Amino acid sequence: MTGSISVLETDQKHWSDEQECIKSNKPLKLALMCIKYTPAWLVMFVMYPIVFGYFLFAPRARKDALLYQHILREYTKGQVPKKFSAYRQIMAFSINLIEKMYGWLGKITFDKITRQNDDFDELTSLLEQGKGAFLVGSHLGNMEVLRSLTTFGRTGVSKKFSVTIIQENVSAEQFNKTLEEINPDVQMNVVDSQNIGPDTIFFLQEQIDNGGLVVIAGDRTSARSRSRIIRKPFLGKDADFPYGVFLIPFLLSTPVFYIFGMRKKDMTMNFKYNMYIEKSKIDFDCSRTERNARVNEFCGEYISKLERICTEYPYQWYNFYNFWLPQENIENE
């Protein structure tokens, strides 16, 4: 498929409308048990035909993957990706899911993580001093690598610290429950992003003051607050980003870092990752009258990081929906 794809050509649905809420955790529990006791090479051997079958019978995922790849190719003036491949992106996503499970089972070690010449050491220094921070990640790569390493004390930091994840529980409740059943060592500290209020902000500040990390993804708008958005160019075309994500650090007293955990090889399950941690240059200490402009500036800084990592790892983008569809075109079902 080499022709251009219109941003409005794919189905007009919000990402949360695509959710398949699992009523039982039995399938997840079975998958985790199999992964726990099966060699990685055998897991990969079984996974290839399963993913190929999904690829054949998932036209929407194929279409949305190609939409993203065409937009990225246009943004990079024909340089990235070298070839259009929805299958490669879907396979990379499938390996990502399996590696998340391996991480929560304690099978990913810190020596598999390659640091970059960025602000990794500054964040490590803060944690060693018993100080916390706010991290903004994405659905690009594997943001949960750090959280799983933390559970098993494999972060290169001598002090133990907590990691609190802000996410919409509708998409992760069964998965988190299953992990806790399979591995009692897993420490789940999850805040539902749909219910954030003054008490939540107080709790998050308390976690940071106690030397913990608070982590959130900045690339999905809220299922409930779909109109509270920041619309900015991303890969050359306007897209919606969640206003609330970029407001939270202004309500907390903490340094802010961007985090990306990127698998070194798209199609290989070897647990080897490049970890990117970069400190925000935004001044979060401002008056209420300045806040809105700073929130927008913060969002723009995040987008620039996201665009750079997308061009370096073009097939590890895991938002399988029309990311550029304007909110006003989406029906709240």
mmCIF file of C-alpha atoms in Angstrom:
data_model
loop_
_atom_site.group_PDB
_atom_site.id
_atom_site.type_symbol
_atom_site.label_atom_id
_atom_site.label_comp_id
_atom_site.label_asym_id
_atom_site.label_seq_id
_atom_site.Cartn_x
_atom_site.Cartn_y
_atom_site.Cartn_z
ATOM 1 C CA MET A 1 0.000 0.000 0.000
ATOM 2 C CA THR A 2 1.847 3.066 -1.193
ATOM 3 C CA GLY A 3 -0.810 5.734 -1.737
ATOM 4 C CA SER A 4 -1.628 8.455 0.783
ATOM 5 C CA ILE A 5 -4.196 7.845 3.499
ATOM 6 C CA SER A 6 -6.548 10.542 4.711
ATOM 7 C CA VAL A 7 -6.624 11.268 8.439
ATOM 8 C CA LEU A 8 -10.417 10.985 8.321
ATOM 9 C CA GLU A 9 -10.404 7.767 6.298
ATOM 10 C CA THR A 10 -10.339 5.389 9.279
ATOM 11 C CA ASP A 11 -13.282 4.770 11.622
ATOM 12 C CA GLN A 12 -14.178 7.714 13.799
ATOM 13 C CA LYS A 13 -13.896 6.375 17.332
ATOM 14 C CA HIS A 14 -12.192 7.500 20.505
ATOM 15 C CA TRP A 15 -9.503 5.058 21.699
ATOM 16 C CA SER A 16 -11.565 4.122 24.768
ATOM 17 C CA ASP A 17 -14.475 3.050 22.553
ATOM 18 C CA GLU A 18 -12.206 0.326 21.173
ATOM 19 C CA GLN A 19 -11.622 -1.157 24.618
ATOM 20 C CA GLU A 20 -12.449 -4.804 25.072
ATOM 21 C CA CYS A 21 -13.149 -5.074 28.779
ATOM 22 C CA ILE A 22 -12.200 -8.581 29.879
ATOM 23 C CA LYS A 23 -14.931 -9.976 32.118
ATOM 24 C CA SER A 24 -12.724 -12.775 33.440
ATOM 25 C CA ASN A 25 -9.013 -12.855 34.183
ATOM 26 C CA LYS A 26 -8.743 -16.575 33.382
ATOM 27 C CA PRO A 27 -7.302 -16.121 29.826
ATOM 28 C CA LEU A 28 -4.706 -13.639 31.128
ATOM 29 C CA LYS A 29 -3.860 -15.909 34.030
ATOM 30 C CA LEU A 30 -3.361 -18.849 31.670
ATOM 31 C CA ALA A 31 -1.138 -16.749 29.380
ATOM 32 C CA LEU A 32 0.998 -15.559 32.290
ATOM 33 C CA MET A 33 1.345 -19.072 33.670
ATOM 34 C CA CYS A 34 2.452 -20.363 30.248
ATOM 35 C CA ILE A 35 4.979 -17.529 29.872
ATOM 36 C CA LYS A 36 6.286 -18.124 33.392
ATOM 37 C CA TYR A 37 7.199 -21.750 32.691
ATOM 38 C CA THR A 38 7.908 -21.734 28.928
ATOM 39 C CA PRO A 39 11.287 -20.899 27.297
ATOM 40 C CA ALA A 40 11.289 -17.561 25.440
ATOM 41 C CA TRP A 41 12.199 -19.207 22.107
ATOM 42 C CA LEU A 42 9.125 -21.442 22.318
ATOM 43 C CA VAL A 43 6.884 -18.495 23.201
ATOM 44 C CA MET A 44 8.126 -16.704 20.068
ATOM 45 C CA PHE A 45 7.645 -19.844 17.945
ATOM 46 C CA VAL A 46 3.992 -20.075 19.027
ATOM 47 C CA MET A 47 3.381 -16.338 18.838
ATOM 48 C CA TYR A 48 4.313 -15.809 15.155
ATOM 49 C CA PRO A 49 1.366 -17.740 13.668
ATOM 50 C CA ILE A 50 -1.029 -16.257 16.247
ATOM 51 C CA VAL A 51 0.015 -12.706 15.378
ATOM 52 C CA PHE A 52 -0.159 -13.456 11.656
ATOM 53 C CA GLY A 53 -3.720 -14.711 12.111
ATOM 54 C CA TYR A 54 -4.623 -11.543 14.006
ATOM 55 C CA PHE A 55 -2.992 -9.454 11.273
ATOM 56 C CA LEU A 56 -5.131 -11.126 8.608
ATOM 57 C CA PHE A 57 -8.419 -10.618 10.451
ATOM 58 C CA ALA A 58 -7.840 -7.151 11.979
ATOM 59 C CA PRO A 59 -8.354 -4.671 9.119
ATOM 60 C CA ARG A 60 -8.777 -1.705 11.469
ATOM 61 C CA ALA A 61 -5.415 -2.313 13.173
ATOM 62 C CA ARG A 62 -3.736 -2.640 9.760
ATOM 63 C CA LYS A 63 -5.342 0.547 8.509
ATOM 64 C CA ASP A 64 -4.450 2.597 11.596
ATOM 65 C CA ALA A 65 -0.853 1.313 11.580
ATOM 66 C CA LEU A 66 -0.467 2.305 7.949
ATOM 67 C CA LEU A 67 -2.076 5.701 8.600
ATOM 68 C CA TYR A 68 0.568 6.416 11.240
ATOM 69 C CA GLN A 69 3.384 5.151 8.987
ATOM 70 C CA HIS A 70 2.256 7.292 6.044
ATOM 71 C CA ILE A 71 2.070 10.384 8.265
ATOM 72 C CA LEU A 72 5.519 9.623 9.676
ATOM 73 C CA ARG A 73 6.940 9.098 6.158
ATOM 74 C CA GLU A 74 5.492 12.450 5.059
ATOM 75 C CA TYR A 75 6.861 14.164 8.192
ATOM 76 C CA THR A 76 10.372 12.796 7.564
ATOM 77 C CA LYS A 77 10.223 13.660 3.845
ATOM 78 C CA GLY A 78 10.282 10.038 2.767
ATOM 79 C CA GLN A 79 13.061 8.862 5.104
ATOM 80 C CA VAL A 80 11.177 6.934 7.814
ATOM 81 C CA PRO A 81 9.926 4.243 7.780
ATOM 82 C CA LYS A 82 11.948 2.710 4.972
ATOM 83 C CA LYS A 83 9.024 0.449 4.068
ATOM 84 C CA PHE A 84 5.353 0.368 5.022
ATOM 85 C CA SER A 85 4.593 -2.696 7.146
ATOM 86 C CA ALA A 86 1.499 -2.971 9.320
ATOM 87 C CA TYR A 87 2.556 -6.534 10.181
ATOM 88 C CA ARG A 88 5.877 -5.390 11.610
ATOM 89 C CA GLN A 89 4.181 -2.818 13.829
ATOM 90 C CA ILE A 90 1.567 -5.324 15.049
ATOM 91 C CA MET A 91 4.288 -7.924 15.716
ATOM 92 C CA ALA A 92 6.363 -5.344 17.619
ATOM 93 C CA PHE A 93 3.290 -4.567 19.726
ATOM 94 C CA SER A 94 2.695 -8.269 20.435
ATOM 95 C CA ILE A 95 6.307 -8.761 21.534
ATOM 96 C CA ASN A 96 5.927 -5.672 23.709
ATOM 97 C CA LEU A 97 2.942 -7.233 25.512
ATOM 98 C CA ILE A 98 4.827 -10.484 26.084
ATOM 99 C CA GLU A 99 7.892 -8.635 27.379
ATOM 100 C CA LYS A 100 5.719 -6.659 29.799
ATOM 101 C CA MET A 101 4.585 -9.968 31.245
ATOM 102 C CA TYR A 102 8.174 -11.212 31.430
ATOM 103 C CA GLY A 103 9.092 -7.984 33.218
ATOM 104 C CA TRP A 104 6.379 -8.472 35.831
ATOM 105 C CA LEU A 105 7.523 -12.052 36.332
ATOM 106 C CA GLY A 106 11.016 -10.758 37.163
ATOM 107 C CA LYS A 107 12.709 -12.027 34.000
ATOM 108 C CA ILE A 108 14.105 -8.663 32.795
ATOM 109 C CA THR A 109 17.304 -7.539 34.500
ATOM 110 C CA PHE A 110 18.925 -4.109 34.741
ATOM 111 C CA ASP A 111 21.949 -5.192 32.699
ATOM 112 C CA LYS A 112 19.631 -5.448 29.671
ATOM 113 C CA ILE A 113 18.948 -1.691 29.852
ATOM 114 C CA THR A 114 21.271 0.681 27.986
ATOM 115 C CA ARG A 115 21.371 4.229 29.329
ATOM 116 C CA GLN A 116 21.693 7.184 26.977
ATOM 117 C CA ASN A 117 23.724 10.372 27.298
ATOM 118 C CA ASP A 118 20.778 12.184 28.874
ATOM 119 C CA ASP A 119 19.424 12.901 32.382
ATOM 120 C CA PHE A 120 19.321 9.320 33.662
ATOM 121 C CA ASP A 121 22.037 10.060 36.243
ATOM 122 C CA GLU A 122 20.221 13.149 37.522
ATOM 123 C CA LEU A 123 17.059 11.131 38.161
ATOM 124 C CA THR A 124 19.111 8.374 39.822
ATOM 125 C CA SER A 125 20.784 10.974 42.040
ATOM 126 C CA LEU A 126 17.407 12.337 43.160
ATOM 127 C CA LEU A 127 16.203 8.853 44.068
ATOM 128 C CA GLU A 128 19.426 8.123 45.985
ATOM 129 C CA GLN A 129 18.771 11.289 48.018
ATOM 130 C CA GLY A 130 15.246 10.114 48.830
ATOM 131 C CA LYS A 131 13.646 12.649 46.490
ATOM 132 C CA GLY A 132 10.903 11.814 44.020
ATOM 133 C CA ALA A 133 9.900 13.001 40.563
ATOM 134 C CA PHE A 134 7.083 13.081 38.004
ATOM 135 C CA LEU A 135 7.639 11.057 34.796
ATOM 136 C CA VAL A 136 5.738 11.467 31.526
ATOM 137 C CA GLY A 137 5.824 8.515 29.144
ATOM 138 C CA SER A 138 3.760 7.298 26.207
ATOM 139 C CA HIS A 139 2.372 4.308 24.326
ATOM 140 C CA LEU A 140 5.554 4.388 22.275
ATOM 141 C CA GLY A 141 7.797 1.518 23.345
ATOM 142 C CA ASN A 142 7.549 -0.077 26.793
ATOM 143 C CA MET A 143 7.033 2.501 29.531
ATOM 144 C CA GLU A 144 6.546 -0.221 32.150
ATOM 145 C CA VAL A 145 10.125 -1.516 32.003
ATOM 146 C CA LEU A 146 11.110 0.823 34.842
ATOM 147 C CA ARG A 147 8.113 -0.138 36.977
ATOM 148 C CA SER A 148 8.793 -3.863 36.689
ATOM 149 C CA LEU A 149 12.497 -3.340 37.436
ATOM 150 C CA THR A 150 11.533 -1.333 40.516
ATOM 151 C CA THR A 151 9.397 -4.172 41.856
ATOM 152 C CA PHE A 152 12.433 -6.444 41.941
ATOM 153 C CA GLY A 153 14.931 -3.782 43.095
ATOM 154 C CA ARG A 154 16.766 -3.768 39.746
ATOM 155 C CA THR A 155 17.106 -0.049 39.025
ATOM 156 C CA GLY A 156 20.734 0.655 39.899
ATOM 157 C CA VAL A 157 19.491 2.713 42.864
ATOM 158 C CA SER A 158 20.455 1.540 46.338
ATOM 159 C CA LYS A 159 17.301 2.942 47.940
ATOM 160 C CA LYS A 160 13.892 1.353 47.515
ATOM 161 C CA PHE A 161 11.271 3.670 46.065
ATOM 162 C CA SER A 162 7.636 3.408 45.057
ATOM 163 C CA VAL A 163 6.219 3.904 41.561
ATOM 164 C CA THR A 164 2.660 5.226 41.255
ATOM 165 C CA ILE A 165 0.989 4.896 37.860
ATOM 166 C CA ILE A 166 -1.827 7.205 36.789
ATOM 167 C CA GLN A 167 -4.010 5.429 34.228
ATOM 168 C CA GLU A 168 -7.618 4.704 33.339
ATOM 169 C CA ASN A 169 -8.401 1.557 35.299
ATOM 170 C CA VAL A 170 -11.022 0.380 32.810
ATOM 171 C CA SER A 171 -8.193 -0.731 30.526
ATOM 172 C CA ALA A 172 -5.919 -2.362 33.110
ATOM 173 C CA GLU A 173 -7.921 -3.596 36.090
ATOM 174 C CA GLN A 174 -8.005 -7.288 35.092
ATOM 175 C CA PHE A 175 -4.354 -7.260 34.004
ATOM 176 C CA ASN A 176 -3.196 -5.763 37.317
ATOM 177 C CA LYS A 177 -5.342 -8.193 39.295
ATOM 178 C CA THR A 178 -3.920 -11.147 37.375
ATOM 179 C CA LEU A 179 -0.319 -10.051 37.919
ATOM 180 C CA GLU A 180 -0.889 -9.783 41.657
ATOM 181 C CA GLU A 181 -2.311 -13.323 41.712
ATOM 182 C CA ILE A 182 0.550 -14.793 39.665
ATOM 183 C CA ASN A 183 3.323 -12.899 41.456
ATOM 184 C CA PRO A 184 2.646 -11.680 45.030
ATOM 185 C CA ASP A 185 5.877 -9.605 44.863
ATOM 186 C CA VAL A 186 4.248 -7.232 42.372
ATOM 187 C CA GLN A 187 3.431 -3.938 44.027
ATOM 188 C CA MET A 188 0.580 -2.206 42.198
ATOM 189 C CA ASN A 189 0.180 1.459 43.095
ATOM 190 C CA VAL A 190 -2.368 2.672 40.576
ATOM 191 C CA VAL A 191 -4.422 5.885 40.539
ATOM 192 C CA ASP A 192 -7.475 6.055 38.284
ATOM 193 C CA SER A 193 -7.017 9.114 36.074
ATOM 194 C CA GLN A 194 -10.801 9.487 35.760
ATOM 195 C CA ASN A 195 -11.174 10.292 39.457
ATOM 196 C CA ILE A 196 -8.386 12.787 40.121
ATOM 197 C CA GLY A 197 -9.305 15.502 42.628
ATOM 198 C CA PRO A 198 -7.681 17.507 45.457
ATOM 199 C CA ASP A 199 -7.265 14.364 47.591
ATOM 200 C CA THR A 200 -5.483 12.615 44.712
ATOM 201 C CA ILE A 201 -3.075 15.513 44.229
ATOM 202 C CA PHE A 202 -2.306 15.424 47.950
ATOM 203 C CA PHE A 203 -1.632 11.663 47.700
ATOM 204 C CA LEU A 204 0.656 12.107 44.673
ATOM 205 C CA GLN A 205 2.591 14.867 46.434
ATOM 206 C CA GLU A 206 2.998 12.597 49.432
ATOM 207 C CA GLN A 207 4.412 9.817 47.220
ATOM 208 C CA ILE A 208 6.924 12.219 45.668
ATOM 209 C CA ASP A 209 7.899 13.725 49.035
ATOM 210 C CA ASN A 210 8.608 10.185 50.251
ATOM 211 C CA GLY A 211 11.052 9.653 47.391
ATOM 212 C CA GLY A 212 8.724 7.906 44.937
ATOM 213 C CA LEU A 213 7.988 8.308 41.248
ATOM 214 C CA VAL A 214 4.636 9.237 39.725
ATOM 215 C CA VAL A 215 4.258 8.122 36.096
ATOM 216 C CA ILE A 216 1.653 8.952 33.449
ATOM 217 C CA ALA A 217 1.314 8.589 29.670
ATOM 218 C CA GLY A 218 0.851 11.868 27.825
ATOM 219 C CA ASP A 219 -0.472 10.586 24.503
ATOM 220 C CA ARG A 220 -4.065 9.570 25.184
ATOM 221 C CA THR A 221 -6.992 11.857 25.908
ATOM 222 C CA SER A 222 -9.346 11.028 28.755
ATOM 223 C CA ALA A 223 -12.380 8.828 28.110
ATOM 224 C CA ARG A 224 -14.505 11.077 30.339
ATOM 225 C CA SER A 225 -13.013 14.524 29.619
ATOM 226 C CA ARG A 226 -12.769 14.255 25.849
ATOM 227 C CA SER A 227 -13.234 17.976 25.306
ATOM 228 C CA ARG A 228 -10.450 19.026 27.703
ATOM 229 C CA ILE A 229 -7.642 18.789 25.204
ATOM 230 C CA ILE A 230 -4.647 20.554 23.743
ATOM 231 C CA ARG A 231 -4.625 20.348 19.963
ATOM 232 C CA LYS A 232 -1.131 20.701 18.539
ATOM 233 C CA PRO A 233 0.825 19.519 15.485
ATOM 234 C CA PHE A 234 2.277 16.040 15.906
ATOM 235 C CA LEU A 235 4.284 14.608 12.995
ATOM 236 C CA GLY A 236 3.093 17.554 10.935
ATOM 237 C CA LYS A 237 -0.662 17.125 11.504
ATOM 238 C CA ASP A 238 -2.859 18.408 14.328
ATOM 239 C CA ALA A 239 -3.642 15.884 17.072
ATOM 240 C CA ASP A 240 -5.304 15.963 20.491
ATOM 241 C CA PHE A 241 -3.375 15.629 23.761
ATOM 242 C CA PRO A 242 -4.836 15.463 27.294
ATOM 243 C CA TYR A 243 -4.822 18.824 29.055
ATOM 244 C CA GLY A 244 -4.977 17.231 32.520
ATOM 245 C CA VAL A 245 -1.730 15.285 32.092
ATOM 246 C CA PHE A 246 0.211 18.476 31.461
ATOM 247 C CA LEU A 247 -1.554 20.364 34.252
ATOM 248 C CA ILE A 248 -0.705 17.922 37.074
ATOM 249 C CA PRO A 249 3.006 18.860 37.462
ATOM 250 C CA PHE A 250 1.980 22.492 38.029
ATOM 251 C CA LEU A 251 -0.029 21.306 41.046
ATOM 252 C CA LEU A 252 2.916 19.351 42.464
ATOM 253 C CA SER A 253 6.302 20.448 43.709
ATOM 254 C CA THR A 254 8.643 18.151 41.814
ATOM 255 C CA PRO A 255 11.117 17.814 38.932
ATOM 256 C CA VAL A 256 9.613 16.454 35.694
ATOM 257 C CA PHE A 257 11.256 13.945 33.346
ATOM 258 C CA TYR A 258 10.265 12.286 30.065
ATOM 259 C CA ILE A 259 10.763 8.520 29.878
ATOM 260 C CA PHE A 260 10.902 6.150 26.897
ATOM 261 C CA GLY A 261 11.858 2.461 27.057
ATOM 262 C CA MET A 262 12.552 1.307 23.497
ATOM 263 C CA ARG A 263 13.325 -2.268 22.458
ATOM 264 C CA LYS A 264 16.557 -2.352 20.469
ATOM 265 C CA LYS A 265 15.152 -4.704 17.813
ATOM 266 C CA ASP A 266 11.517 -4.482 16.727
ATOM 267 C CA MET A 267 10.985 -8.128 15.846
ATOM 268 C CA THR A 268 13.207 -9.879 18.413
ATOM 269 C CA MET A 269 12.310 -10.791 21.978
ATOM 270 C CA ASN A 270 15.635 -10.464 23.793
ATOM 271 C CA PHE A 271 14.675 -7.997 26.588
ATOM 272 C CA LYS A 272 17.322 -5.490 25.445
ATOM 273 C CA TYR A 273 16.169 -1.875 25.757
ATOM 274 C CA ASN A 274 17.433 1.645 25.265
ATOM 275 C CA MET A 275 16.195 3.806 28.143
ATOM 276 C CA TYR A 276 15.719 7.532 27.465
ATOM 277 C CA ILE A 277 15.204 9.862 30.442
ATOM 278 C CA GLU A 278 15.236 13.608 29.784
ATOM 279 C CA LYS A 279 14.424 16.397 32.210
ATOM 280 C CA SER A 280 11.845 19.004 31.209
ATOM 281 C CA LYS A 281 13.164 22.529 30.780
ATOM 282 C CA ILE A 282 9.804 24.097 31.661
ATOM 283 C CA ASP A 283 9.591 26.299 34.780
ATOM 284 C CA PHE A 284 6.601 24.841 36.654
ATOM 285 C CA ASP A 285 6.687 27.480 39.381
ATOM 286 C CA CYS A 286 4.407 30.141 37.924
ATOM 287 C CA SER A 287 1.302 32.172 38.729
ATOM 288 C CA ARG A 288 -2.197 30.941 37.862
ATOM 289 C CA THR A 289 -2.439 33.579 35.122
ATOM 290 C CA GLU A 290 0.664 32.137 33.438
ATOM 291 C CA ARG A 291 -0.283 28.530 33.949
ATOM 292 C CA ASN A 292 -2.308 27.920 30.772
ATOM 293 C CA ALA A 293 0.486 29.201 28.531
ATOM 294 C CA ARG A 294 3.043 27.068 30.413
ATOM 295 C CA VAL A 295 0.825 23.978 30.149
ATOM 296 C CA ASN A 296 0.730 24.461 26.376
ATOM 297 C CA GLU A 297 4.501 24.963 26.299
ATOM 298 C CA PHE A 298 4.983 21.786 28.335
ATOM 299 C CA CYS A 299 2.785 19.832 25.922
ATOM 300 C CA GLY A 300 4.788 21.173 22.971
ATOM 301 C CA GLU A 301 8.062 20.091 24.583
ATOM 302 C CA TYR A 302 6.631 16.597 25.140
ATOM 303 C CA ILE A 303 5.498 16.341 21.512
ATOM 304 C CA SER A 304 8.983 17.235 20.267
ATOM 305 C CA LYS A 305 10.420 14.334 22.332
ATOM 306 C CA LEU A 306 7.718 11.980 21.047
ATOM 307 C CA GLU A 307 8.392 12.926 17.427
ATOM 308 C CA ARG A 308 12.126 12.318 17.790
ATOM 309 C CA ILE A 309 11.678 8.847 19.284
ATOM 310 C CA CYS A 310 9.067 7.961 16.635
ATOM 311 C CA THR A 311 11.587 8.664 13.879
ATOM 312 C CA GLU A 312 14.196 6.479 15.626
ATOM 313 C CA TYR A 313 11.806 3.580 16.357
ATOM 314 C CA PRO A 314 9.060 3.899 13.717
ATOM 315 C CA TYR A 315 7.404 0.514 14.341
ATOM 316 C CA GLN A 316 7.103 0.765 18.134
ATOM 317 C CA TRP A 317 4.105 3.131 18.110
ATOM 318 C CA TYR A 318 1.244 1.316 19.879
ATOM 319 C CA ASN A 319 -1.728 3.664 19.540
ATOM 320 C CA PHE A 320 -3.855 1.570 17.187
ATOM 321 C CA TYR A 321 -6.553 4.114 16.424
ATOM 322 C CA ASN A 322 -6.810 7.321 14.413
ATOM 323 C CA PHE A 323 -4.624 9.531 16.590
ATOM 324 C CA TRP A 324 -5.201 12.643 14.432
ATOM 325 C CA LEU A 325 -8.992 12.559 14.357
ATOM 326 C CA PRO A 326 -10.374 15.817 15.837
ATOM 327 C CA GLN A 327 -12.408 15.415 19.019
ATOM 328 C CA GLU A 328 -15.432 17.145 17.533
ATOM 329 C CA ASN A 329 -15.688 14.321 14.974
ATOM 330 C CA ILE A 330 -15.968 11.623 17.644
ATOM 331 C CA GLU A 331 -19.254 10.350 18.950
ATOM 332 C CA ASN A 332 -19.283 9.592 22.674
ATOM 333 C CA GLU A 333 -20.855 6.143 22.592
#
